[in-house]
Short mmCIF file of N, CA and C in Angstrom, two decimals:
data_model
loop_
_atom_site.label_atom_id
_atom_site.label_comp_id
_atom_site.label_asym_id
_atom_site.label_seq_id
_atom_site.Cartn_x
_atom_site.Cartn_y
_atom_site.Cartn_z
N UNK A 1401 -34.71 46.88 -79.21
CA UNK A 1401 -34.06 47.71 -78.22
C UNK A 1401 -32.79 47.05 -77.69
N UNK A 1402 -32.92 45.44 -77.38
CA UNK A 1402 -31.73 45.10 -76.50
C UNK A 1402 -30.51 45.03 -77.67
N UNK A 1403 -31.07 44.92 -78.99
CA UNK A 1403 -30.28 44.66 -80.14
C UNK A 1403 -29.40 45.51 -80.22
N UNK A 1404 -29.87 46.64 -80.65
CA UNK A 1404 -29.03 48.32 -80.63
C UNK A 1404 -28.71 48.21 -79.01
N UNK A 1405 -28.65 48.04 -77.93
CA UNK A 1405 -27.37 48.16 -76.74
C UNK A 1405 -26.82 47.17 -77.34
N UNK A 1406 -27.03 46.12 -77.24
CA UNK A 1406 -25.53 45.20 -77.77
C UNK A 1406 -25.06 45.81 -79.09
N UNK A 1407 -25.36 46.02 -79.81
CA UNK A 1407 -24.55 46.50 -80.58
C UNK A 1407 -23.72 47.49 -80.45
N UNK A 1408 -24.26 48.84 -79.74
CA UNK A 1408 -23.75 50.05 -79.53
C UNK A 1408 -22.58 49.62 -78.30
N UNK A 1409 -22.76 48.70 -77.58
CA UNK A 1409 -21.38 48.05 -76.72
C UNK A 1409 -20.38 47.76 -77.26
N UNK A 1410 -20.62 47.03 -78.36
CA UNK A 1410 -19.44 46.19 -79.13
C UNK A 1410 -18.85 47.82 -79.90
N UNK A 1411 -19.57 48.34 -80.18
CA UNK A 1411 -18.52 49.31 -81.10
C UNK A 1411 -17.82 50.34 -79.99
N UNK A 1412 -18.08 50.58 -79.21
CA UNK A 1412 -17.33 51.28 -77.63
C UNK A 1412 -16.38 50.65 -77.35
N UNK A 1413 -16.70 49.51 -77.45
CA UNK A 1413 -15.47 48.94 -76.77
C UNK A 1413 -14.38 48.77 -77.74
N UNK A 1414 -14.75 48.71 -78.83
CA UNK A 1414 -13.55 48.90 -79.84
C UNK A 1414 -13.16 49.78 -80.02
N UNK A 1415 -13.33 50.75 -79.57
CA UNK A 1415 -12.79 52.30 -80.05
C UNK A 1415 -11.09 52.19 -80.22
N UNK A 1416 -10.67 51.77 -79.15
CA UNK A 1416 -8.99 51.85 -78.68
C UNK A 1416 -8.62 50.27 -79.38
N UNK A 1417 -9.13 49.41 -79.75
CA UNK A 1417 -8.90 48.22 -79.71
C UNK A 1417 -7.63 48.26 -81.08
N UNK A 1418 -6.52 47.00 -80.75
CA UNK A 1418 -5.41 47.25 -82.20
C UNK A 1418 -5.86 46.53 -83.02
N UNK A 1419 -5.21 47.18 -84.61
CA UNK A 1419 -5.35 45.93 -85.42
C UNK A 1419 -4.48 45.19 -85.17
N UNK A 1420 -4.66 43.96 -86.19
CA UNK A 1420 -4.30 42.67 -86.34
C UNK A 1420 -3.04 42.50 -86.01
N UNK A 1421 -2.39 43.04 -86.40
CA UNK A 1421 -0.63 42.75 -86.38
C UNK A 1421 -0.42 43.22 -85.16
N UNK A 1422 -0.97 44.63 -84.14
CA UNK A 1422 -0.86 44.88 -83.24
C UNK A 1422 -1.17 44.07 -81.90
N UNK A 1423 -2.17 43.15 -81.93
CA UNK A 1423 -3.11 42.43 -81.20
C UNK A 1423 -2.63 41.97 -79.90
N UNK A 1424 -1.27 41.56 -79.98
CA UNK A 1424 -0.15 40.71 -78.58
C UNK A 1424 0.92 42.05 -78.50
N UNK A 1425 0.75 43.13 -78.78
CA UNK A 1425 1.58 44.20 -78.80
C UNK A 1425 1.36 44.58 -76.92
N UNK A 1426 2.31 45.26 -76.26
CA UNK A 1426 1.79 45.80 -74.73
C UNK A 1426 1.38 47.17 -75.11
N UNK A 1427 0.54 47.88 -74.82
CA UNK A 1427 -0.21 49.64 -74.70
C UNK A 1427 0.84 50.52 -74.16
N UNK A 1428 1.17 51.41 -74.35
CA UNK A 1428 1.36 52.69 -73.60
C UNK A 1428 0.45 53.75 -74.30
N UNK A 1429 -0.03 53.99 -72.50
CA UNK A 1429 -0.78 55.31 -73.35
C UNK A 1429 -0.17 56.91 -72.43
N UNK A 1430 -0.01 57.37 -74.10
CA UNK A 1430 0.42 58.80 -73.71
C UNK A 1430 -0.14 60.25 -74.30
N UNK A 1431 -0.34 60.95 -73.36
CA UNK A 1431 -0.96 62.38 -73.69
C UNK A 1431 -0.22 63.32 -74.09
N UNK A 1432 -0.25 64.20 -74.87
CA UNK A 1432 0.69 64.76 -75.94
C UNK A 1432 -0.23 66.32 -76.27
N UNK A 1433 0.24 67.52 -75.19
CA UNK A 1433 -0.51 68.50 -75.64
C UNK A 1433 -2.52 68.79 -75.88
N UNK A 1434 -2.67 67.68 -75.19
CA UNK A 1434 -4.38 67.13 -75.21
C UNK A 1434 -4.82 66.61 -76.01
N UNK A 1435 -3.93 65.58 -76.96
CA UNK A 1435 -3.73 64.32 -77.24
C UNK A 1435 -3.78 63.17 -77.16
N UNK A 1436 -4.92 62.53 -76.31
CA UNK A 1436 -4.43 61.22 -76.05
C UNK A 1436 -4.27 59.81 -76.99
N UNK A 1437 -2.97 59.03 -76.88
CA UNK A 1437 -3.17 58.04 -77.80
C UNK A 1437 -2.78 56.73 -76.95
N UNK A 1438 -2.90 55.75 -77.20
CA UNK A 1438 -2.59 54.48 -77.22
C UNK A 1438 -1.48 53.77 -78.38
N UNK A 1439 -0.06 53.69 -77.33
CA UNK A 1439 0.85 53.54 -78.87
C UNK A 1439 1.24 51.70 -78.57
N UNK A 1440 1.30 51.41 -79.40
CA UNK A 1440 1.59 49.51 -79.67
C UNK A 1440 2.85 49.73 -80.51
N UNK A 1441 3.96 48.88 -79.83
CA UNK A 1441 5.10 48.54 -80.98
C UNK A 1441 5.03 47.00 -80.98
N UNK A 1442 5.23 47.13 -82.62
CA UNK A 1442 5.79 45.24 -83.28
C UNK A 1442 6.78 45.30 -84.18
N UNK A 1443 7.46 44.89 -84.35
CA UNK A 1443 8.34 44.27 -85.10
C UNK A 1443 9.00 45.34 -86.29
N UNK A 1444 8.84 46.78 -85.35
CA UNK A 1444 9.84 48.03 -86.17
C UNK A 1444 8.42 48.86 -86.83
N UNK A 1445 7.53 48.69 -86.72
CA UNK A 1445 6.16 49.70 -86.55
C UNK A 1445 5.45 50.06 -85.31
N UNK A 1446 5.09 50.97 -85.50
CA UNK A 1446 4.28 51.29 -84.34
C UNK A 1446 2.64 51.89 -84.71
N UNK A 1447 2.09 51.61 -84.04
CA UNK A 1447 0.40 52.42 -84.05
C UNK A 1447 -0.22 53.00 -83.08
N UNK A 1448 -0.39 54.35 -83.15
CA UNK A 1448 -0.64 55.24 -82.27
C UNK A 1448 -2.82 55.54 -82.82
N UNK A 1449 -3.09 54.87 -81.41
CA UNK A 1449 -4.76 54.96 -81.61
C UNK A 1449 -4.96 56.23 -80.94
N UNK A 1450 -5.81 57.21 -81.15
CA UNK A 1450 -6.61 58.33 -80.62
C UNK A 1450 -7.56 58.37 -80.12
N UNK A 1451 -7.49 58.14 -78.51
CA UNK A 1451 -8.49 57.44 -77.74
C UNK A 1451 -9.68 58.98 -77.08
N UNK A 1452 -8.97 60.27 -77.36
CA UNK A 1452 -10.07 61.19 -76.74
C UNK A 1452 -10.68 61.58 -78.00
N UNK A 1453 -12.03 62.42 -76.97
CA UNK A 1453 -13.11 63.02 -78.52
C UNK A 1453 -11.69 64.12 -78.88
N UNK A 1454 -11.83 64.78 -80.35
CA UNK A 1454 -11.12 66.08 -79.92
C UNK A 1454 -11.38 66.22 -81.22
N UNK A 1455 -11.81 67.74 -81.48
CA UNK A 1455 -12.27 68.16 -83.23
C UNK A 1455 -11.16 67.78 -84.13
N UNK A 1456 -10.89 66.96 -85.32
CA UNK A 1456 -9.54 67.00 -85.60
C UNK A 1456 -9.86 66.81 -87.70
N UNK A 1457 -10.46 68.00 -88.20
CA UNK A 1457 -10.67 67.19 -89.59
C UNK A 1457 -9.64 66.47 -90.37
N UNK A 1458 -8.21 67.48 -90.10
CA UNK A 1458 -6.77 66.77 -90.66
C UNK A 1458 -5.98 66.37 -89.77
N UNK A 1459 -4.91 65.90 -90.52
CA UNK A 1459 -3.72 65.38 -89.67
C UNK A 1459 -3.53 66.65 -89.24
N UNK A 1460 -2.45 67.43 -89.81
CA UNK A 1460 -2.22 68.98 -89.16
C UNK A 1460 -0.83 68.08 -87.64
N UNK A 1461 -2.08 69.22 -86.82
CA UNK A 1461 -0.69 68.62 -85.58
C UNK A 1461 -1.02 67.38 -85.39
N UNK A 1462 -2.05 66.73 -85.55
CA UNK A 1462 -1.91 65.23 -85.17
C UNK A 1462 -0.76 64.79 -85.32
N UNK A 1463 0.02 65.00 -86.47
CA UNK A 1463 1.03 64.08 -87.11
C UNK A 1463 2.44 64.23 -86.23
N UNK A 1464 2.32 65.35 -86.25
CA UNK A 1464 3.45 65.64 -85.37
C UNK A 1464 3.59 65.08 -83.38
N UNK A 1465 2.23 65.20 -83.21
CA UNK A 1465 1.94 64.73 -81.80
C UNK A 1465 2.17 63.14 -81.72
N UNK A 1466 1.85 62.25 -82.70
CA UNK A 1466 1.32 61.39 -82.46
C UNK A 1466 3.16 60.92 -82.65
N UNK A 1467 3.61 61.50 -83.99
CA UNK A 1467 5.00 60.84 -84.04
C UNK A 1467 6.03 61.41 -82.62
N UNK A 1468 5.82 62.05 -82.29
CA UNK A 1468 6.23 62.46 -80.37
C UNK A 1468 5.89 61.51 -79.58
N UNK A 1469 4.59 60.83 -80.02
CA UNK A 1469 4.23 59.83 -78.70
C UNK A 1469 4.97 58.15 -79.34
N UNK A 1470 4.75 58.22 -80.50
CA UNK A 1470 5.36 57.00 -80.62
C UNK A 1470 7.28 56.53 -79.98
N UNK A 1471 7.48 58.15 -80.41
CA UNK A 1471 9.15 58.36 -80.39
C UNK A 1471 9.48 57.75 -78.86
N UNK A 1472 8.63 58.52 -77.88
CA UNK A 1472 8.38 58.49 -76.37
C UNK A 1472 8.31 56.92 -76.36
N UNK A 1473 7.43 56.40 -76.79
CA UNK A 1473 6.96 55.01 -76.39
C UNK A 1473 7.97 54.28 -77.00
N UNK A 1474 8.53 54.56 -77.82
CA UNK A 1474 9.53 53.48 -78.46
C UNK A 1474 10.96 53.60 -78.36
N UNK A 1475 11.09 54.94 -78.09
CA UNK A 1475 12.75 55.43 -77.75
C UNK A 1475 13.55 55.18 -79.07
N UNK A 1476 12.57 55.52 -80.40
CA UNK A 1476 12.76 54.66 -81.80
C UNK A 1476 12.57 56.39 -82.96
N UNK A 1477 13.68 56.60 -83.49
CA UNK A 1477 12.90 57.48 -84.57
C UNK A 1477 11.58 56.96 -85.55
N UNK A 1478 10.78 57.67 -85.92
CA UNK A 1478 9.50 57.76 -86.83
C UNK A 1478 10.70 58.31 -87.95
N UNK A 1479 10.45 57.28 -89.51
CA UNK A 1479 10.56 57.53 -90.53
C UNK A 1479 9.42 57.93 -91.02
N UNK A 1480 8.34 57.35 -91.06
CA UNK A 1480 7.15 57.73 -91.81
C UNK A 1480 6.11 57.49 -91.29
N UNK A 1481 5.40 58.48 -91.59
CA UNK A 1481 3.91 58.42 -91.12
C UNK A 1481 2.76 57.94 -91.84
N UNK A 1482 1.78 57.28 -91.36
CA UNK A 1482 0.44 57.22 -92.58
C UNK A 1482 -0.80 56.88 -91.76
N UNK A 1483 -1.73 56.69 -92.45
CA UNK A 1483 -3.02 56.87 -91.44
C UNK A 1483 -3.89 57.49 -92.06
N UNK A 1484 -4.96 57.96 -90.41
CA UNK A 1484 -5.71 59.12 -90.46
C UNK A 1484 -6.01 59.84 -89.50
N UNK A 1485 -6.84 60.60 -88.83
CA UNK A 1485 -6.80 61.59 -87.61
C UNK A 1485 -7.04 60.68 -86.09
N UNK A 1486 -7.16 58.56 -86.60
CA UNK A 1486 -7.96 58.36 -85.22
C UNK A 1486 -6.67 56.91 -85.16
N UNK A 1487 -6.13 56.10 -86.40
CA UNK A 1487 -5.29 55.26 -86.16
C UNK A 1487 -3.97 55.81 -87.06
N UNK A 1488 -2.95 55.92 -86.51
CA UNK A 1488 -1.93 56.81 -87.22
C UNK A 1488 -0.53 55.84 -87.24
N UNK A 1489 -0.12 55.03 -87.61
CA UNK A 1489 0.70 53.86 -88.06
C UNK A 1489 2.23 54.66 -88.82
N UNK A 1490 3.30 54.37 -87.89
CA UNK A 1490 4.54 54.84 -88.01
C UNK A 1490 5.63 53.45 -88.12
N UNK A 1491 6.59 53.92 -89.45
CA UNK A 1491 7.74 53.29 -89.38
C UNK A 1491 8.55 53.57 -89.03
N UNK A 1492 9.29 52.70 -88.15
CA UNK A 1492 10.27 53.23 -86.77
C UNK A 1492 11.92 52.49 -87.40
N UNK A 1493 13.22 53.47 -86.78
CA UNK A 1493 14.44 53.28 -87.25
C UNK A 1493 14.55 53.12 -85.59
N UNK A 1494 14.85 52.18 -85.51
CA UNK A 1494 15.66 51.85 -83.89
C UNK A 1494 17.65 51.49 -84.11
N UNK A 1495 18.09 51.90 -85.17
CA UNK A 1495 19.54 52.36 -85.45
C UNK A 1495 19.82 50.71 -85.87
N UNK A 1496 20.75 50.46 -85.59
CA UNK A 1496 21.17 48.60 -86.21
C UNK A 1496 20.96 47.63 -85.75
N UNK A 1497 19.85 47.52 -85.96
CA UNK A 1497 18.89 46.36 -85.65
C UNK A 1497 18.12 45.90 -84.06
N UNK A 1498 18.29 47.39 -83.36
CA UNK A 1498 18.09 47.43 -82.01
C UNK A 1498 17.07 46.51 -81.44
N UNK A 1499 16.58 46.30 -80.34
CA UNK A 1499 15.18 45.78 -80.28
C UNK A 1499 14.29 47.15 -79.89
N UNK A 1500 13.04 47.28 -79.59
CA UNK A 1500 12.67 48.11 -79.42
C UNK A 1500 12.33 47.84 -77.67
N UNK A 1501 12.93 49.12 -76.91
CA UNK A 1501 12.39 49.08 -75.36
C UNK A 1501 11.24 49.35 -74.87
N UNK A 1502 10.89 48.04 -74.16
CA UNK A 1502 9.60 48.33 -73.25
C UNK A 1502 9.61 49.54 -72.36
N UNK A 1503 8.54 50.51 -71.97
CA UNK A 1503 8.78 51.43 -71.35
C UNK A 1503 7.25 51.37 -70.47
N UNK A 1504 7.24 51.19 -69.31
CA UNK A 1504 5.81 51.22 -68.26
C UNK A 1504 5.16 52.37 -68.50
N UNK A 1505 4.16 52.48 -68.09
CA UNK A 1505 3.32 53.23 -67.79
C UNK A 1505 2.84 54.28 -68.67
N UNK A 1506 1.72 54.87 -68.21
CA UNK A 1506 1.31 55.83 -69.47
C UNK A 1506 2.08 57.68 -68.44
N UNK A 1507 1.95 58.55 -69.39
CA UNK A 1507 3.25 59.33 -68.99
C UNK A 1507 2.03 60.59 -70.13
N UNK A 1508 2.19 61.92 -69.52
CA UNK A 1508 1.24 62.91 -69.79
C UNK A 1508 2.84 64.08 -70.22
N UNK A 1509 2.34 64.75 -71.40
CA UNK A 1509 3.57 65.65 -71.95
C UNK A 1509 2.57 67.15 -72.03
N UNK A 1510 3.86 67.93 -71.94
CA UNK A 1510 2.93 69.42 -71.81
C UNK A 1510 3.51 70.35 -73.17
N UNK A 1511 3.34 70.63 -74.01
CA UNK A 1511 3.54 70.71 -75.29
C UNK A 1511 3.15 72.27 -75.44
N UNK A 1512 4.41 73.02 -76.28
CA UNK A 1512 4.41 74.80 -76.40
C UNK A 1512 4.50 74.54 -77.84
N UNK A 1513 3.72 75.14 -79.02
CA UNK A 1513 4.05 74.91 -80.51
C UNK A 1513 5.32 75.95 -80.72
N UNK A 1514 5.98 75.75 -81.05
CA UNK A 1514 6.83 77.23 -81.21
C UNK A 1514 6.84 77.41 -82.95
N UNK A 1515 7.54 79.01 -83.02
CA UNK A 1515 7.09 79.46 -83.87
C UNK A 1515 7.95 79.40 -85.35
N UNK A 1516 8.01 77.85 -85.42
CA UNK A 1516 9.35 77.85 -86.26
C UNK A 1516 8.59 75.78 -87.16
N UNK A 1517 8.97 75.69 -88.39
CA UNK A 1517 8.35 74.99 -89.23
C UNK A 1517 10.21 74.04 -89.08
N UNK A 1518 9.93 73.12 -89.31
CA UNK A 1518 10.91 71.79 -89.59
C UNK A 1518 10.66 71.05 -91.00
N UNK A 1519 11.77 70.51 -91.87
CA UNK A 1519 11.16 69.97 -92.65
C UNK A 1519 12.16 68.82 -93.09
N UNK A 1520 11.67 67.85 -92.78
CA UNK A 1520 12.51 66.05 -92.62
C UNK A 1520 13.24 66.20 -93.76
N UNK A 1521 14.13 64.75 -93.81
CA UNK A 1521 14.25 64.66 -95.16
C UNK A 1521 13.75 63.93 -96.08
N UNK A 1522 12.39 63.23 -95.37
CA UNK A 1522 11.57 63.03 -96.73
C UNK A 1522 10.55 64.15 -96.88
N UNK A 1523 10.80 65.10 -97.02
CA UNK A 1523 10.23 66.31 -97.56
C UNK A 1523 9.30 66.90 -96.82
N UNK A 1524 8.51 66.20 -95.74
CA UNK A 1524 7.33 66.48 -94.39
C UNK A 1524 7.77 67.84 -93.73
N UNK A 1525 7.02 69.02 -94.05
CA UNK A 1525 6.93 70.22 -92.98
C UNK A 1525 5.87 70.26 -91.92
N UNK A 1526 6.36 70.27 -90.75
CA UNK A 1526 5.88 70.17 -89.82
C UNK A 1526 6.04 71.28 -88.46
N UNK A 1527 5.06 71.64 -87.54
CA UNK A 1527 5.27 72.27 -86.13
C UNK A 1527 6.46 71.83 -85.61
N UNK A 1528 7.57 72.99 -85.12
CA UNK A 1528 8.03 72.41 -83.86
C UNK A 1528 7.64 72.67 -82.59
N UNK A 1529 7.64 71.72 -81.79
CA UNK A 1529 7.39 72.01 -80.30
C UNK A 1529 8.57 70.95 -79.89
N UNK A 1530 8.01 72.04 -78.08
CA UNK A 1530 8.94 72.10 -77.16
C UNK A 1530 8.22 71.33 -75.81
N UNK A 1531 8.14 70.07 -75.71
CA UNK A 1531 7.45 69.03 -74.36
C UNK A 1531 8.30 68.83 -73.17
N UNK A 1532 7.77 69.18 -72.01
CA UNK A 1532 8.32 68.65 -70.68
C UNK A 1532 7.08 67.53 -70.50
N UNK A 1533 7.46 66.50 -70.32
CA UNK A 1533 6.44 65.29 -68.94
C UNK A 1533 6.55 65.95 -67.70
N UNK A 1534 4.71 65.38 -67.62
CA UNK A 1534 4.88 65.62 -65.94
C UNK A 1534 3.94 64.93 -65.61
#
């Protein structure tokens, strides 16, 4: 019995926890349309963890939400995305050789999908939406 609580602790508490490269990274966590993630920047990547329950079998809008929260947290374009629906790992263009800015606090966005498809130029079609913070 006490075995399974300690165990079932240790994996709770990791839920949000970063990987490796992330580990000395600072958190922002931001909500994105009922979204919540936990985004870490290092060294021109970023990793956006998915800290609420929320039904999600695909990326779908994840991808798009999550690269919104990183953008937010990093003030950095998302080149590319990869992952899966719960740790979602973005390569970030911060223009010529910027550093990337610290930004406080965690910060809640209110997100309208609108009715119109975008498509990068590495070939990614995606939702657009339209976010105010509040």
């Amino acid at each position: 019995m006490w075995r399974g609580l300690i165990i079932l602790s240790l994996l709770v508490g990791a839920c949000s926890a970063p990987g490796r490269y992330f580990a000395d990274a600072p958190v922002r966590r931001l909500d994105v349309a009922g979204s919540v993630f936990d985004v870490r920047i290092a060294h021109g990547l970023a990793e956006a963890v998915r800290v609420n329950p929320q039904y999600a079998p695909r990326m779908g809008e994840l991808r798009t939400r999550a690269a919104f929260a990183i953008e937010k947290a990093s003030g950095c374009d998302v080149v590319q995305l990869g992952g899966d629906q719960a740790v979602i790992l973005g390569r970030l263009d911060c223009g010529d050789g910027a550093a990337v800015p610290p930004l406080p606090g965690a910060v809640s966005y209110s997100c309208l999908e609108l009715n119109s498809w975008v498509t990068s130029a590495d070939g990614w079609s995606y939702s657009e939406f339209d976010c105010d913070a509040y």
